[in-house]
Amino acid sequence: MPPSNRTGNTINRVHPVPIVFHPDYLKYCFGPGHPFSPKRQEALIDLFEAFGYPLETTPPPPATDADLLRIHTQDYLNAVASASVLAWTPGAARFGLDTDDVPIFPGMDEAARAIVGGTLEAARMVADGEADRVLQLGGGLHHAFPSRAAGFCVYNDLAVAIAMLGERGLRVAYVDIDVHHGDGVQWVFYRQPNVLTISLHESGEFLFPGTGMENERGVGEGVGTAVNVPFAPDTTPAEYLARFEAVVPAALEAFRPDLLIVEAGADAHVKDPLAHLSLTTHTFERLYRLLLDYADRYAGGRSVFTLGGGYDLDAAVRCWAILIHVLQERPLPERMPAAWLKRWEPAYPPGLTRSVHDP
């Protein structure tokens, strides 16, 4: 890793914030009615066109077998590839495929590889010093296991990228604000001392995947490198932020990572249909700003942000629009563009919010 461009307490940013995206991400689609819909990214990209400053994106190469085999097994790769072509594979259930959460669709392998490639490219750009912060406009597939799909996730892009960084001798801190526990990432690195996983989520007592309790702390050389902050349903923004600010910076200060990877799921928002927390867009803006501050303080400013969960189109798009503005240090607009609202209103029958922030 190149030396930090830190001067005192200031990070001297030279490069604009790259955004990694490939149109093939939009092919990661489980079908009509499935909550993990590429319409969220389509709406987000279209929103910045409507704002008048379109997103400039970098297309990544897809993940190769060698990339995926850092985490996933060859049998699992074979099963996903077979299912992608045949829309069926022998023993699919053993691999977590062909379920309500992860239905099989044609081209699934290629679409999932595109997403993993994006997170790898974002991590590489930061590790090589091409940028100190990068946004991967997708990814965050934190539930996938080495030989099993789960929770809308086929391949675990985050774990693959973290493993790549580990091969380069880097200490990585992973912070997950998705409302669901980041189980796949945690368990992959549960014994490793050079990866810190921090997950803030609705308690597994009430929500998928049923894990992420405070006593899950790592084992062997990895004891203390898994940090979980479970929340009860209806946790308020003030309660959430108080625990976030008490736990996350202390863990990062103790661990001292070379690089921060963030899973920025928006499904802890109060409108999300799959969970029960009460965060607002104002809460998310505060979280994004804190995470960038922590990256500056504890990781030389080096950070990769991915998306993740977020199943209310209105809330998710606005949260991620705020994230992009914060990353790019742009002033946040007050209103959503009228032309965008008109185009996307039919996709959201409850009616889209007119302001960027929650009223």
PDB file of C-alpha atoms in Angstrom, residues 54-266:
ATOM      1  CA  PRO A  54     -24.687  12.352 -14.154  1.00  0.00           C
ATOM      2  CA  LEU A  55     -22.616   9.734 -12.383  1.00  0.00           C
ATOM      3  CA  GLU A  56     -19.297   9.034 -14.061  1.00  0.00           C
ATOM      4  CA  THR A  57     -18.608   5.344 -13.572  1.00  0.00           C
ATOM      5  CA  THR A  58     -15.739   2.928 -14.145  1.00  0.00           C
ATOM      6  CA  PRO A  59     -16.683  -0.514 -15.553  1.00  0.00           C
ATOM      7  CA  PRO A  60     -14.824  -3.330 -13.758  1.00  0.00           C
ATOM      8  CA  PRO A  61     -13.744  -6.682 -15.183  1.00  0.00           C
ATOM      9  CA  PRO A  62     -15.788  -9.659 -13.971  1.00  0.00           C
ATOM     10  CA  ALA A  63     -14.438 -11.905 -11.237  1.00  0.00           C
ATOM     11  CA  THR A  64     -12.522 -14.936 -12.459  1.00  0.00           C
ATOM     12  CA  ASP A  65     -12.546 -18.444 -11.020  1.00  0.00           C
ATOM     13  CA  ALA A  66      -9.265 -17.640  -9.267  1.00  0.00           C
ATOM     14  CA  ASP A  67     -10.892 -14.590  -7.651  1.00  0.00           C
ATOM     15  CA  LEU A  68     -13.926 -16.518  -6.444  1.00  0.00           C
ATOM     16  CA  LEU A  69     -11.896 -19.494  -5.216  1.00  0.00           C
ATOM     17  CA  ARG A  70     -10.357 -17.253  -2.600  1.00  0.00           C
ATOM     18  CA  ILE A  71     -13.623 -17.836  -0.732  1.00  0.00           C
ATOM     19  CA  HIS A  72     -15.943 -20.185  -2.625  1.00  0.00           C
ATOM     20  CA  THR A  73     -15.508 -23.893  -3.347  1.00  0.00           C
ATOM     21  CA  GLN A  74     -15.125 -25.343  -6.831  1.00  0.00           C
ATOM     22  CA  ASP A  75     -18.232 -27.500  -6.341  1.00  0.00           C
ATOM     23  CA  TYR A  76     -20.245 -24.390  -5.558  1.00  0.00           C
ATOM     24  CA  LEU A  77     -18.941 -22.505  -8.594  1.00  0.00           C
ATOM     25  CA  ASN A  78     -19.874 -25.486 -10.745  1.00  0.00           C
ATOM     26  CA  ALA A  79     -23.385 -25.569  -9.270  1.00  0.00           C
ATOM     27  CA  VAL A  80     -23.972 -21.851  -9.882  1.00  0.00           C
ATOM     28  CA  ALA A  81     -22.660 -22.084 -13.444  1.00  0.00           C
ATOM     29  CA  SER A  82     -24.841 -25.119 -14.155  1.00  0.00           C
ATOM     30  CA  ALA A  83     -27.935 -23.471 -12.683  1.00  0.00           C
ATOM     31  CA  SER A  84     -27.313 -20.338 -14.745  1.00  0.00           C
ATOM     32  CA  VAL A  85     -27.468 -22.317 -17.978  1.00  0.00           C
ATOM     33  CA  LEU A  86     -30.013 -24.999 -17.150  1.00  0.00           C
ATOM     34  CA  ALA A  87     -32.220 -22.998 -14.754  1.00  0.00           C
ATOM     35  CA  TRP A  88     -31.775 -26.074 -12.546  1.00  0.00           C
ATOM     36  CA  THR A  89     -28.881 -28.006 -11.048  1.00  0.00           C
ATOM     37  CA  PRO A  90     -28.674 -31.370  -9.259  1.00  0.00           C
ATOM     38  CA  GLY A  91     -28.787 -30.900  -5.504  1.00  0.00           C
ATOM     39  CA  ALA A  92     -29.570 -27.180  -5.839  1.00  0.00           C
ATOM     40  CA  ALA A  93     -31.005 -27.009  -2.316  1.00  0.00           C
ATOM     41  CA  ARG A  94     -27.692 -28.232  -0.888  1.00  0.00           C
ATOM     42  CA  PHE A  95     -26.109 -25.094  -2.341  1.00  0.00           C
ATOM     43  CA  GLY A  96     -28.872 -22.734  -1.193  1.00  0.00           C
ATOM     44  CA  LEU A  97     -30.091 -22.278  -4.759  1.00  0.00           C
ATOM     45  CA  ASP A  98     -33.587 -22.508  -6.222  1.00  0.00           C
ATOM     46  CA  THR A  99     -35.172 -21.163  -3.039  1.00  0.00           C
ATOM     47  CA  ASP A 100     -37.599 -18.298  -2.430  1.00  0.00           C
ATOM     48  CA  ASP A 101     -34.658 -16.082  -1.405  1.00  0.00           C
ATOM     49  CA  VAL A 102     -32.308 -17.179  -4.189  1.00  0.00           C
ATOM     50  CA  PRO A 103     -34.343 -18.371  -7.177  1.00  0.00           C
ATOM     51  CA  ILE A 104     -32.330 -19.463 -10.188  1.00  0.00           C
ATOM     52  CA  PHE A 105     -32.314 -17.236 -13.271  1.00  0.00           C
ATOM     53  CA  PRO A 106     -30.496 -17.471 -16.629  1.00  0.00           C
ATOM     54  CA  GLY A 107     -27.108 -15.764 -16.538  1.00  0.00           C
ATOM     55  CA  MET A 108     -26.964 -15.718 -12.730  1.00  0.00           C
ATOM     56  CA  ASP A 109     -23.297 -16.710 -12.657  1.00  0.00           C
ATOM     57  CA  GLU A 110     -22.235 -13.951 -15.055  1.00  0.00           C
ATOM     58  CA  ALA A 111     -24.268 -11.281 -13.259  1.00  0.00           C
ATOM     59  CA  ALA A 112     -22.916 -12.294  -9.857  1.00  0.00           C
ATOM     60  CA  ARG A 113     -19.341 -12.335 -11.193  1.00  0.00           C
ATOM     61  CA  ALA A 114     -19.816  -8.801 -12.511  1.00  0.00           C
ATOM     62  CA  ILE A 115     -20.773  -7.620  -9.025  1.00  0.00           C
ATOM     63  CA  VAL A 116     -17.847  -9.385  -7.343  1.00  0.00           C
ATOM     64  CA  GLY A 117     -15.549  -7.891  -9.946  1.00  0.00           C
ATOM     65  CA  GLY A 118     -16.792  -4.436  -9.025  1.00  0.00           C
ATOM     66  CA  THR A 119     -16.005  -4.796  -5.350  1.00  0.00           C
ATOM     67  CA  LEU A 120     -12.600  -6.279  -6.178  1.00  0.00           C
ATOM     68  CA  GLU A 121     -11.849  -3.368  -8.502  1.00  0.00           C
ATOM     69  CA  ALA A 122     -12.910  -0.816  -5.894  1.00  0.00           C
ATOM     70  CA  ALA A 123     -10.687  -2.460  -3.273  1.00  0.00           C
ATOM     71  CA  ARG A 124      -7.768  -2.673  -5.694  1.00  0.00           C
ATOM     72  CA  MET A 125      -8.056   1.013  -6.598  1.00  0.00           C
ATOM     73  CA  VAL A 126      -7.831   2.015  -2.953  1.00  0.00           C
ATOM     74  CA  ALA A 127      -5.040  -0.478  -2.160  1.00  0.00           C
ATOM     75  CA  ASP A 128      -3.016   0.760  -5.150  1.00  0.00           C
ATOM     76  CA  GLY A 129      -3.429   4.395  -4.123  1.00  0.00           C
ATOM     77  CA  GLU A 130      -5.466   5.400  -7.171  1.00  0.00           C
ATOM     78  CA  ALA A 131      -8.099   6.861  -4.835  1.00  0.00           C
ATOM     79  CA  ASP A 132      -8.583   7.065  -1.100  1.00  0.00           C
ATOM     80  CA  ARG A 133     -12.312   6.364  -1.276  1.00  0.00           C
ATOM     81  CA  VAL A 134     -14.315   4.451  -3.871  1.00  0.00           C
ATOM     82  CA  LEU A 135     -18.005   3.673  -4.198  1.00  0.00           C
ATOM     83  CA  GLN A 136     -19.056   0.308  -5.625  1.00  0.00           C
ATOM     84  CA  LEU A 137     -22.547   1.017  -7.008  1.00  0.00           C
ATOM     85  CA  GLY A 138     -23.766  -2.438  -6.094  1.00  0.00           C
ATOM     86  CA  GLY A 139     -22.505  -5.423  -4.153  1.00  0.00           C
ATOM     87  CA  GLY A 140     -22.828  -5.839  -0.424  1.00  0.00           C
ATOM     88  CA  LEU A 141     -23.817  -9.514  -0.841  1.00  0.00           C
ATOM     89  CA  HIS A 142     -22.857 -10.343   2.730  1.00  0.00           C
ATOM     90  CA  HIS A 143     -24.940 -13.501   3.310  1.00  0.00           C
ATOM     91  CA  ALA A 144     -23.258 -15.838   0.797  1.00  0.00           C
ATOM     92  CA  PHE A 145     -21.120 -18.652   2.243  1.00  0.00           C
ATOM     93  CA  PRO A 146     -18.236 -20.558   0.642  1.00  0.00           C
ATOM     94  CA  SER A 147     -20.524 -23.301  -0.670  1.00  0.00           C
ATOM     95  CA  ARG A 148     -23.999 -21.885  -0.162  1.00  0.00           C
ATOM     96  CA  ALA A 149     -26.142 -19.004  -1.371  1.00  0.00           C
ATOM     97  CA  ALA A 150     -28.385 -17.261   1.147  1.00  0.00           C
ATOM     98  CA  GLY A 151     -30.411 -14.099   1.664  1.00  0.00           C
ATOM     99  CA  PHE A 152     -30.438 -12.896  -1.981  1.00  0.00           C
ATOM    100  CA  CYS A 153     -26.659 -13.417  -2.192  1.00  0.00           C
ATOM    101  CA  VAL A 154     -24.981 -15.796  -4.667  1.00  0.00           C
ATOM    102  CA  TYR A 155     -21.295 -14.877  -4.308  1.00  0.00           C
ATOM    103  CA  ASN A 156     -19.857 -12.926  -1.377  1.00  0.00           C
ATOM    104  CA  ASP A 157     -18.190  -9.972  -3.083  1.00  0.00           C
ATOM    105  CA  LEU A 158     -17.142  -8.452   0.240  1.00  0.00           C
ATOM    106  CA  ALA A 159     -15.356 -11.553   1.499  1.00  0.00           C
ATOM    107  CA  VAL A 160     -13.610 -12.064  -1.841  1.00  0.00           C
ATOM    108  CA  ALA A 161     -12.316  -8.473  -1.802  1.00  0.00           C
ATOM    109  CA  ILE A 162     -11.228  -8.694   1.838  1.00  0.00           C
ATOM    110  CA  ALA A 163      -9.360 -11.956   1.104  1.00  0.00           C
ATOM    111  CA  MET A 164      -7.571 -10.276  -1.822  1.00  0.00           C
ATOM    112  CA  LEU A 165      -6.505  -7.401   0.420  1.00  0.00           C
ATOM    113  CA  GLY A 166      -5.339  -9.871   3.055  1.00  0.00           C
ATOM    114  CA  GLU A 167      -3.088 -11.544   0.482  1.00  0.00           C
ATOM    115  CA  ARG A 168      -1.420  -8.154   0.105  1.00  0.00           C
ATOM    116  CA  GLY A 169      -0.726  -8.021   3.832  1.00  0.00           C
ATOM    117  CA  LEU A 170      -3.372  -5.413   4.640  1.00  0.00           C
ATOM    118  CA  ARG A 171      -5.448  -5.238   7.813  1.00  0.00           C
ATOM    119  CA  VAL A 172      -9.078  -4.694   6.861  1.00  0.00           C
ATOM    120  CA  ALA A 173     -11.941  -3.419   8.998  1.00  0.00           C
ATOM    121  CA  TYR A 174     -15.396  -4.292   7.697  1.00  0.00           C
ATOM    122  CA  VAL A 175     -18.341  -2.197   8.958  1.00  0.00           C
ATOM    123  CA  ASP A 176     -21.847  -3.370   8.095  1.00  0.00           C
ATOM    124  CA  ILE A 177     -24.867  -1.098   8.690  1.00  0.00           C
ATOM    125  CA  ASP A 178     -27.306  -3.292   6.764  1.00  0.00           C
ATOM    126  CA  VAL A 179     -30.266  -4.170   8.988  1.00  0.00           C
ATOM    127  CA  HIS A 180     -29.411  -7.881   8.624  1.00  0.00           C
ATOM    128  CA  HIS A 181     -26.378  -9.368  10.336  1.00  0.00           C
ATOM    129  CA  GLY A 182     -23.347  -9.636   8.049  1.00  0.00           C
ATOM    130  CA  ASP A 183     -23.082 -13.343   8.761  1.00  0.00           C
ATOM    131  CA  GLY A 184     -21.289 -14.578   5.654  1.00  0.00           C
ATOM    132  CA  VAL A 185     -18.410 -12.125   6.066  1.00  0.00           C
ATOM    133  CA  GLN A 186     -18.168 -12.700   9.812  1.00  0.00           C
ATOM    134  CA  TRP A 187     -17.966 -16.504   9.628  1.00  0.00           C
ATOM    135  CA  VAL A 188     -15.415 -16.539   6.795  1.00  0.00           C
ATOM    136  CA  PHE A 189     -12.987 -14.454   8.856  1.00  0.00           C
ATOM    137  CA  TYR A 190     -14.024 -15.610  12.339  1.00  0.00           C
ATOM    138  CA  ARG A 191     -10.601 -17.085  13.134  1.00  0.00           C
ATOM    139  CA  GLN A 192      -8.455 -14.452  11.427  1.00  0.00           C
ATOM    140  CA  PRO A 193      -6.682 -11.740  13.444  1.00  0.00           C
ATOM    141  CA  ASN A 194      -6.142  -9.342  10.518  1.00  0.00           C
ATOM    142  CA  VAL A 195      -9.824  -8.807   9.655  1.00  0.00           C
ATOM    143  CA  LEU A 196     -12.158  -6.902  11.963  1.00  0.00           C
ATOM    144  CA  THR A 197     -15.884  -7.356  11.305  1.00  0.00           C
ATOM    145  CA  ILE A 198     -18.345  -4.921  12.890  1.00  0.00           C
ATOM    146  CA  SER A 199     -22.049  -5.477  12.230  1.00  0.00           C
ATOM    147  CA  LEU A 200     -24.887  -3.279  13.481  1.00  0.00           C
ATOM    148  CA  HIS A 201     -28.235  -4.919  12.788  1.00  0.00           C
ATOM    149  CA  GLU A 202     -31.656  -5.847  14.032  1.00  0.00           C
ATOM    150  CA  SER A 203     -31.233  -8.686  16.498  1.00  0.00           C
ATOM    151  CA  GLY A 204     -31.260 -12.223  15.155  1.00  0.00           C
ATOM    152  CA  GLU A 205     -33.920 -12.963  17.748  1.00  0.00           C
ATOM    153  CA  PHE A 206     -36.337 -11.158  15.454  1.00  0.00           C
ATOM    154  CA  LEU A 207     -34.826 -11.148  11.968  1.00  0.00           C
ATOM    155  CA  PHE A 208     -32.958 -13.218   9.369  1.00  0.00           C
ATOM    156  CA  PRO A 209     -30.344 -14.707   9.566  1.00  0.00           C
ATOM    157  CA  GLY A 210     -30.819 -15.330  13.280  1.00  0.00           C
ATOM    158  CA  THR A 211     -27.195 -14.621  14.216  1.00  0.00           C
ATOM    159  CA  GLY A 212     -25.090 -11.634  15.236  1.00  0.00           C
ATOM    160  CA  MET A 213     -25.358 -11.852  19.019  1.00  0.00           C
ATOM    161  CA  GLU A 214     -22.932  -9.911  21.201  1.00  0.00           C
ATOM    162  CA  ASN A 215     -21.196 -13.107  22.326  1.00  0.00           C
ATOM    163  CA  GLU A 216     -20.068 -13.851  18.755  1.00  0.00           C
ATOM    164  CA  ARG A 217     -16.556 -12.432  19.144  1.00  0.00           C
ATOM    165  CA  GLY A 218     -14.293 -14.668  17.052  1.00  0.00           C
ATOM    166  CA  VAL A 219     -12.306 -17.757  18.019  1.00  0.00           C
ATOM    167  CA  GLY A 220      -8.649 -18.736  18.251  1.00  0.00           C
ATOM    168  CA  GLU A 221      -6.371 -15.994  16.938  1.00  0.00           C
ATOM    169  CA  GLY A 222      -9.484 -14.118  15.866  1.00  0.00           C
ATOM    170  CA  VAL A 223     -10.915 -13.619  19.369  1.00  0.00           C
ATOM    171  CA  GLY A 224     -12.096 -10.021  19.664  1.00  0.00           C
ATOM    172  CA  THR A 225     -12.133  -9.332  15.932  1.00  0.00           C
ATOM    173  CA  ALA A 226     -15.879  -9.920  15.528  1.00  0.00           C
ATOM    174  CA  VAL A 227     -18.021  -7.135  16.983  1.00  0.00           C
ATOM    175  CA  ASN A 228     -21.816  -7.317  16.910  1.00  0.00           C
ATOM    176  CA  VAL A 229     -24.308  -4.656  17.925  1.00  0.00           C
ATOM    177  CA  PRO A 230     -27.831  -6.136  17.761  1.00  0.00           C
ATOM    178  CA  PHE A 231     -30.832  -3.841  18.117  1.00  0.00           C
ATOM    179  CA  ALA A 232     -34.377  -4.542  19.236  1.00  0.00           C
ATOM    180  CA  PRO A 233     -37.250  -3.722  16.861  1.00  0.00           C
ATOM    181  CA  ASP A 234     -38.300  -0.056  16.864  1.00  0.00           C
ATOM    182  CA  THR A 235     -34.881   1.153  17.985  1.00  0.00           C
ATOM    183  CA  THR A 236     -34.861   4.930  17.546  1.00  0.00           C
ATOM    184  CA  PRO A 237     -32.260   6.928  15.638  1.00  0.00           C
ATOM    185  CA  ALA A 238     -30.911   8.405  18.875  1.00  0.00           C
ATOM    186  CA  GLU A 239     -30.462   4.966  20.440  1.00  0.00           C
ATOM    187  CA  TYR A 240     -28.817   3.582  17.300  1.00  0.00           C
ATOM    188  CA  LEU A 241     -26.394   6.491  16.930  1.00  0.00           C
ATOM    189  CA  ALA A 242     -25.434   6.396  20.598  1.00  0.00           C
ATOM    190  CA  ARG A 243     -24.352   2.751  20.364  1.00  0.00           C
ATOM    191  CA  PHE A 244     -22.721   3.274  16.970  1.00  0.00           C
ATOM    192  CA  GLU A 245     -20.611   6.148  18.291  1.00  0.00           C
ATOM    193  CA  ALA A 246     -19.720   4.221  21.451  1.00  0.00           C
ATOM    194  CA  VAL A 247     -18.631   1.009  19.730  1.00  0.00           C
ATOM    195  CA  VAL A 248     -17.333   1.621  16.201  1.00  0.00           C
ATOM    196  CA  PRO A 249     -14.566   4.191  16.762  1.00  0.00           C
ATOM    197  CA  ALA A 250     -13.286   2.334  19.838  1.00  0.00           C
ATOM    198  CA  ALA A 251     -13.028  -0.919  17.867  1.00  0.00           C
ATOM    199  CA  LEU A 252     -11.318   0.801  14.944  1.00  0.00           C
ATOM    200  CA  GLU A 253      -8.867   2.612  17.198  1.00  0.00           C
ATOM    201  CA  ALA A 254      -7.889  -0.653  18.860  1.00  0.00           C
ATOM    202  CA  PHE A 255      -7.570  -2.539  15.549  1.00  0.00           C
ATOM    203  CA  ARG A 256      -5.919   0.191  13.431  1.00  0.00           C
ATOM    204  CA  PRO A 257      -6.871  -1.026   9.944  1.00  0.00           C
ATOM    205  CA  ASP A 258      -5.125  -0.175   6.709  1.00  0.00           C
ATOM    206  CA  LEU A 259      -8.469   0.098   4.931  1.00  0.00           C
ATOM    207  CA  LEU A 260     -12.176   0.299   5.747  1.00  0.00           C
ATOM    208  CA  ILE A 261     -14.851  -1.592   3.775  1.00  0.00           C
ATOM    209  CA  VAL A 262     -18.452  -0.530   4.405  1.00  0.00           C
ATOM    210  CA  GLU A 263     -21.654  -2.392   3.553  1.00  0.00           C
ATOM    211  CA  ALA A 264     -24.064   0.552   3.355  1.00  0.00           C
ATOM    212  CA  GLY A 265     -27.408  -1.220   3.226  1.00  0.00           C
ATOM    213  CA  ALA A 266     -30.383   1.124   3.592  1.00  0.00           C
TER     214      ALA A 266
END
